[in-house]
Structure formats: structure tokens, C-alpha cells
GROMACS .gro file of C-alpha atoms in nm:
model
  217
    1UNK     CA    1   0.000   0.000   0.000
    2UNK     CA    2   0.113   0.327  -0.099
    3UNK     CA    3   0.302   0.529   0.275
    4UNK     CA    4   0.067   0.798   0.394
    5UNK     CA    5   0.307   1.185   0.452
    6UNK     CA    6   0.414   1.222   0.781
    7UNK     CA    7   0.169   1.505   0.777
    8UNK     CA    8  -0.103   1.235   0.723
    9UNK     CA    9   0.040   1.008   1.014
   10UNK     CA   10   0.032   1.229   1.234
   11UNK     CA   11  -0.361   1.347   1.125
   12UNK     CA   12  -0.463   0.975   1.147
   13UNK     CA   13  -0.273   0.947   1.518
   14UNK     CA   14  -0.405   1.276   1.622
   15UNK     CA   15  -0.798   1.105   1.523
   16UNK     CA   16  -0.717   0.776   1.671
   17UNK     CA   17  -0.611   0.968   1.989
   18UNK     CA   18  -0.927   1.171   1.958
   19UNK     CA   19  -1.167   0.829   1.897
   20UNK     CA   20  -1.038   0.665   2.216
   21UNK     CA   21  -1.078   0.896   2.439
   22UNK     CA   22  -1.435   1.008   2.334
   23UNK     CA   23  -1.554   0.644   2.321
   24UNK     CA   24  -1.398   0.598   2.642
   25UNK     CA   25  -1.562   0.910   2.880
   26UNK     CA   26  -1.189   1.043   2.948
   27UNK     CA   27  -1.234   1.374   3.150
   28UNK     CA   28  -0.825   1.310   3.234
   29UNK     CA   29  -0.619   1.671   3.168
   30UNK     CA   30  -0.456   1.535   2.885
   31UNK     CA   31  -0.815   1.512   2.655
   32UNK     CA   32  -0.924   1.847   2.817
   33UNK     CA   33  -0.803   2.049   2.543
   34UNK     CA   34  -0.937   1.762   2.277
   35UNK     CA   35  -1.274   1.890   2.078
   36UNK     CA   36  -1.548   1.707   2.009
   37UNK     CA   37  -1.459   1.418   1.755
   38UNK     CA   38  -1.637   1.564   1.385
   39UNK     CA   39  -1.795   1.380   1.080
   40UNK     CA   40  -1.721   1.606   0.822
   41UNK     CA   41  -1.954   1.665   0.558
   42UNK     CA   42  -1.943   1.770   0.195
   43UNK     CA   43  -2.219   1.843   0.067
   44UNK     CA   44  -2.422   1.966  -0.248
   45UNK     CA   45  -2.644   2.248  -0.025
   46UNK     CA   46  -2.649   2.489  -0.282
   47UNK     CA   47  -2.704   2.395  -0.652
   48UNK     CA   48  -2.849   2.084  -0.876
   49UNK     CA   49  -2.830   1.874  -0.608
   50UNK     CA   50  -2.951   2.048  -0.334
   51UNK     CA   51  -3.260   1.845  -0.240
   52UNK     CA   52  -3.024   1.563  -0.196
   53UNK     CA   53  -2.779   1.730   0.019
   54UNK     CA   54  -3.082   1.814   0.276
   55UNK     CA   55  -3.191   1.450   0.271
   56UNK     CA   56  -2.932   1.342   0.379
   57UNK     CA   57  -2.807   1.560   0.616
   58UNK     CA   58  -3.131   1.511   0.799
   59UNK     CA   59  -3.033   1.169   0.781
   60UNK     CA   60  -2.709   1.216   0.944
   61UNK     CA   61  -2.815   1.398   1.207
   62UNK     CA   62  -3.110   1.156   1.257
   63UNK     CA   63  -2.870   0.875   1.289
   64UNK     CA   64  -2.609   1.097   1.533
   65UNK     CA   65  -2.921   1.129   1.769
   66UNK     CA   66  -3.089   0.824   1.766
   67UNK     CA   67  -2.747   0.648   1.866
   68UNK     CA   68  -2.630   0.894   2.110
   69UNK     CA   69  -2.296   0.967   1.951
   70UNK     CA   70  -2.098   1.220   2.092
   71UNK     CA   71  -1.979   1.369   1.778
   72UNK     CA   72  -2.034   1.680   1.570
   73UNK     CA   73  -2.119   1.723   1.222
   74UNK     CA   74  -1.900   2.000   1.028
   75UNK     CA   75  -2.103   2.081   0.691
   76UNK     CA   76  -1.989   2.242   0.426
   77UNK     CA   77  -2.127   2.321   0.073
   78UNK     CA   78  -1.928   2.176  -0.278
   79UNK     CA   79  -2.229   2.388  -0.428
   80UNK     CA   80  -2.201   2.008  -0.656
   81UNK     CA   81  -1.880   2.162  -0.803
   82UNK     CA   82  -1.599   1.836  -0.807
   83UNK     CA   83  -1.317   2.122  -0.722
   84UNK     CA   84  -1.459   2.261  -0.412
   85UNK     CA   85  -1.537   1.924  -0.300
   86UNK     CA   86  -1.178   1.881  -0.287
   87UNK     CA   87  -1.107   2.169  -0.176
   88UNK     CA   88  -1.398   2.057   0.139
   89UNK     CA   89  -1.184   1.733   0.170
   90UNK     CA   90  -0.897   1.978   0.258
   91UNK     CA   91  -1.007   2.188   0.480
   92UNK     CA   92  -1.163   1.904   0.684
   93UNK     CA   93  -0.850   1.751   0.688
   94UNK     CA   94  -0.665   2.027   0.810
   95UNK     CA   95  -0.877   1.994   1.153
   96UNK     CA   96  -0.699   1.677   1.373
   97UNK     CA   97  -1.066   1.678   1.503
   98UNK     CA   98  -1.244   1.585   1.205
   99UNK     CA   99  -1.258   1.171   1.193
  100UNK     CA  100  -1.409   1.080   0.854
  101UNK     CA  101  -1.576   1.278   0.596
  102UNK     CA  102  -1.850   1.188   0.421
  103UNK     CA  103  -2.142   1.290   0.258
  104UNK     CA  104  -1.997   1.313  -0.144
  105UNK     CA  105  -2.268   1.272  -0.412
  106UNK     CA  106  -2.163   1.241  -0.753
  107UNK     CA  107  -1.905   1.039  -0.896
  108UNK     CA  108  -1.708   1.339  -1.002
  109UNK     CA  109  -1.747   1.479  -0.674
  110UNK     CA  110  -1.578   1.116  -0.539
  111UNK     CA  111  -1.315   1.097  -0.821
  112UNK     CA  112  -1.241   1.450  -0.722
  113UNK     CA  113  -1.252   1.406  -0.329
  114UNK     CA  114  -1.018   1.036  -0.327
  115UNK     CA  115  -0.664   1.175  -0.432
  116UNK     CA  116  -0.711   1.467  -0.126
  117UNK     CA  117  -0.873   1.155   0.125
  118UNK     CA  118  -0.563   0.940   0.033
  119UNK     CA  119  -0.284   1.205   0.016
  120UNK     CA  120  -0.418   1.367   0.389
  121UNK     CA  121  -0.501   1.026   0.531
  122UNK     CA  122  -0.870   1.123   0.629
  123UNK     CA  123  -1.076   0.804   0.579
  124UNK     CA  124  -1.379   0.859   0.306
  125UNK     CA  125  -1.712   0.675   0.408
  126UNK     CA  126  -2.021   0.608   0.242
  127UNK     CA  127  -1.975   0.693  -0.141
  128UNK     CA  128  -2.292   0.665  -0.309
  129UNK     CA  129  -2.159   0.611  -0.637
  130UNK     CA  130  -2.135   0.332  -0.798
  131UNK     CA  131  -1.816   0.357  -1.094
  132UNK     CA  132  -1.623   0.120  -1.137
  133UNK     CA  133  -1.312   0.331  -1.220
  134UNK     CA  134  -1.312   0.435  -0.827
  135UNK     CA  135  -1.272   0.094  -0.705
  136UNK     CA  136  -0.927   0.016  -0.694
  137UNK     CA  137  -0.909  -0.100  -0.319
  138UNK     CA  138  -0.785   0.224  -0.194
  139UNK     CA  139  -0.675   0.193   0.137
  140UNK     CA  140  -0.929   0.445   0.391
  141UNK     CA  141  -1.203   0.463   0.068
  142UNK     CA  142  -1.520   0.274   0.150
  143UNK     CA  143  -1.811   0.283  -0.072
  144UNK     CA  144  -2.206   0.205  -0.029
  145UNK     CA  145  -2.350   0.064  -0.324
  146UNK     CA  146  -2.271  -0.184  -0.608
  147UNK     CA  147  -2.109  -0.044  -0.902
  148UNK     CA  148  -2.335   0.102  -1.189
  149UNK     CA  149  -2.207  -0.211  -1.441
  150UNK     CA  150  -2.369  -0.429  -1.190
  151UNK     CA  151  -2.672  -0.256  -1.185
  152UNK     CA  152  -2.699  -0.156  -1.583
  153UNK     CA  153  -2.649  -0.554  -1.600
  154UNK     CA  154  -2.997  -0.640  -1.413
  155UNK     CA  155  -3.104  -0.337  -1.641
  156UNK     CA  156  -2.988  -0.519  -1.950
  157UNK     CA  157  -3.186  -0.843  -1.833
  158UNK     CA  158  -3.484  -0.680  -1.750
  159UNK     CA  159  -3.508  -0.518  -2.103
  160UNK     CA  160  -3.437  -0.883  -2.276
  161UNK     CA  161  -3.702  -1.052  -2.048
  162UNK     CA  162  -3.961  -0.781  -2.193
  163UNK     CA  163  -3.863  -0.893  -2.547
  164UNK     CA  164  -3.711  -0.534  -2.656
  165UNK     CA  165  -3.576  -0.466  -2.962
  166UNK     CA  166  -3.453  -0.084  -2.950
  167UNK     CA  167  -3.328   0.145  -2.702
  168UNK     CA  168  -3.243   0.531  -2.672
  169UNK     CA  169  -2.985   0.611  -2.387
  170UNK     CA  170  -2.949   0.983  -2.193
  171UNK     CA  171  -2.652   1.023  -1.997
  172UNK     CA  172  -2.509   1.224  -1.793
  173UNK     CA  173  -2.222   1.463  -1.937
  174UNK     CA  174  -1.965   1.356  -1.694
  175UNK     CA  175  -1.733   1.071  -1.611
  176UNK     CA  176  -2.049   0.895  -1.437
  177UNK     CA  177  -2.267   0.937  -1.735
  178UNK     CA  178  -1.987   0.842  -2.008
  179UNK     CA  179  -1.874   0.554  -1.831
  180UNK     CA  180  -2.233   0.395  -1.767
  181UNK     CA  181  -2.300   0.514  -2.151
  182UNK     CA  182  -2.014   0.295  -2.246
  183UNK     CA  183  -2.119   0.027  -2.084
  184UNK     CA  184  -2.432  -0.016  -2.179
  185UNK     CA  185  -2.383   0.031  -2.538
  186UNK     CA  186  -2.154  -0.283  -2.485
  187UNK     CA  187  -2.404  -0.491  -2.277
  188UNK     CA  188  -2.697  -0.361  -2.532
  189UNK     CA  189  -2.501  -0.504  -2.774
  190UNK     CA  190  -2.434  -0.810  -2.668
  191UNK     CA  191  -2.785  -0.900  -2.582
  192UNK     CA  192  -2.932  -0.822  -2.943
  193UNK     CA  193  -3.092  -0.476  -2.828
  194UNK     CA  194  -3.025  -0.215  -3.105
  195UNK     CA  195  -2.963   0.133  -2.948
  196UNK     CA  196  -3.126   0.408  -3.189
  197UNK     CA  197  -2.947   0.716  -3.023
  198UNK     CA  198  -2.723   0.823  -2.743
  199UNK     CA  199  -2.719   1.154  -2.585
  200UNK     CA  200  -2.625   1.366  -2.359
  201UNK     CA  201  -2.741   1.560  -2.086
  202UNK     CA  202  -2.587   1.823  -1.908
  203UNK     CA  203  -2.580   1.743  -1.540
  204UNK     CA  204  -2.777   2.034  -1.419
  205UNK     CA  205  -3.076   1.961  -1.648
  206UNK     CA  206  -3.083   2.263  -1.871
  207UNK     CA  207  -3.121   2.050  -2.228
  208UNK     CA  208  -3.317   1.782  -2.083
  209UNK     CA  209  -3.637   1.808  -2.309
  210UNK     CA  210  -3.412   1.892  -2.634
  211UNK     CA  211  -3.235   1.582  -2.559
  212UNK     CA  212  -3.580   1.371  -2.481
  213UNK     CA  213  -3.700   1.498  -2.789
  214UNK     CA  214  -3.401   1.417  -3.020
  215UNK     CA  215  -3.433   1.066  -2.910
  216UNK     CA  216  -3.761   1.035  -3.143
  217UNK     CA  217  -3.634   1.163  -3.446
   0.00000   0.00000   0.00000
């Protein structure tokens, strides 16, 4: 496995340190001047994806109260732009409080936010999305779904079972959207199912009917 900076050793030592002595009630002189361990957050508040972002950091908070946890939630808004989620990723692992972040939707958001989780050493949690490309075993990544091949697969079967012939694909104009694009024209193929037209769609929505309605033509 690739060596973490010093820099990062000492971040993941200083959250270890930080973990223990929450979990364990320590009131000793030594954690006095420790905060309050931190879930960091990265979050879409503003933008495309805003509705999302709320969801779930209800659900976070839900989750933090229902089980008690002595820990603090640190939110911050990528406005769903992939650079200032990395830029998020840095900030919140600049503070030797902050344990994991979290929170990342989009797979451009996570193929932005990896490289800064790996170089700093802050563990990433809970990726929702489901590329392949991301999945490389990275050592402190963990992700929460199955990867979009696997689930464009049970797509693919579906469509056979119903006995269809043609197919027009949207996608996403970004690495999520090309690389499920890609692989579906492949799997498509494969099972006999001719696709008519492939376009794309512009991740905030803006040519979504011109695209629906090219896909008749």
C-alpha cells in the first residue's frame, strides 16, 4: 500500500487519539483540550443537487441522535462543483478533530474528493456512487453501493425478459454518465438490443427536453 506523509500520520494518530478517548468518557487533563470528535460533511447544499444534500443531512443527524454519539457534524457546501469538493476534503483535513468525511454525491465529486482523502489520510465513508473506475481497493475509501455495471447488468436483463428490440440512452455529461453510456452500449449489444441514439445531458438539467426529444427523431 502506498506510505501515507508524515503530515497524514500524524492526522490519522491525532484522530485515533481523539476516537479513544471520546468512546472511552476520558475527563483526564490530557483530553481536556481535545474537541469534540467531527464527521465532516461535503455536501451539495447549494445547486443541482440540493434536495439531496438536505436529505441526507437530515439523515445524518437523525442517525447521530438516535445512537447517542458524541460527535459533531461539520457541513460544508461543494455547491455540486468536483473542485470545491476537494477543496472541502482539505479543509476538513486540516482539523486533527475531524474523523471521517463523508457525505460526497456524484461520482465526479468522489473521483475529485479520493486523491485529497488518500494524500491527507482522512478516511472517506459512504460513497454513493457506484463507478467502477473508483474501485481500486484504496486503502481508507469505503463505498455504499454496487457499481453502476452491476446494476446496468440487471437493467440489461430486464429489457431482454420484456422482449425489446430498440433502445435510446441519456446520460449524464460527466465521467459517471460516459462511463455507464459505455457500458451499456456494450451490454446492449451483446444482448441483441439495437440502441437508436445516445445523448447527452448536461448534469444540471438545462437540455433535458431537447435531448428527450431528439431521441424520437
Amino acid at each position: 500500500l502506498p506510505r501515507r506523509s508524515v503530515a497524514g500520520d500524524a492526522k490519522m494518530r491525532r484522530r485515533h487519539l481523539i476516537a479513544v478517548g471520546a468512546a472511552a468518557g476520558i475527563g483526564s487533563p490530557s483530553f481536556a483540550a481535545v474537541r469534540t470528535p467531527v464527521i465532516g460533511l461535503s455536501l451539495p447544499i447549494s445547486g443541482v443537487q440540493a434536495e439531496v444534500a438536505r436529505d441526507l443531512e437530515i439523515g445524518y443527524r437523525l442517525a447521530l441522535s438516535a445512537t447517542g454519539a458524541r460527535v459533531d457534524l461539520q457541513v460544508m457546501d461543494d455547491m455540486s462543483k468536483p473542485d470545491l469538493t476537494a477543496a472541502n476534503l482539505r479543509k476538513l483535513a486540516d482539523n486533527p478533530a475531524v474523523l471521517v468525511a463523508s457525505g460526497v454525491v456524484g461520482t465526479p465529486h468522489a473521483e475529485a474528493a479520493i486523491p485529497v482523502a488518500r494524500q491527507t489520510g482522512l478516511p472517506l465513508v459512504g460513497l454513493r456512487s457506484g463507478a467502477q473506475f473508483l474501485r481500486t481497493g484504496q486503502e481508507g475509501v469505503y463505498h455504499l453501493r454496487s457499481t453502476f455495471e452491476a446494476e446496468l447488468d440487471k437493467v440489461v436483463a430486464h429489457c431482454v425478459g420484456a422482449g425489446m428490440k430498440e433502445m435510446a440512452i441519456l446520460f449524464s455529461n460527466d465521467s459517471f454518465g460516459k462511463s455507464s453510456r459505455d457500458h451499456l452500449v456494450k451490454r446492449l449489444a451483446e444482448s441483441g438490443i439495437t440502441v437508436i441514439s445516445n445523448v447527452s445531458v448536461e448534469r444540471g438539467g438545462d437540455n433535458i427536453k431537447s435531448a428527450v426529444a431528439s431521441t424520437s427523431q
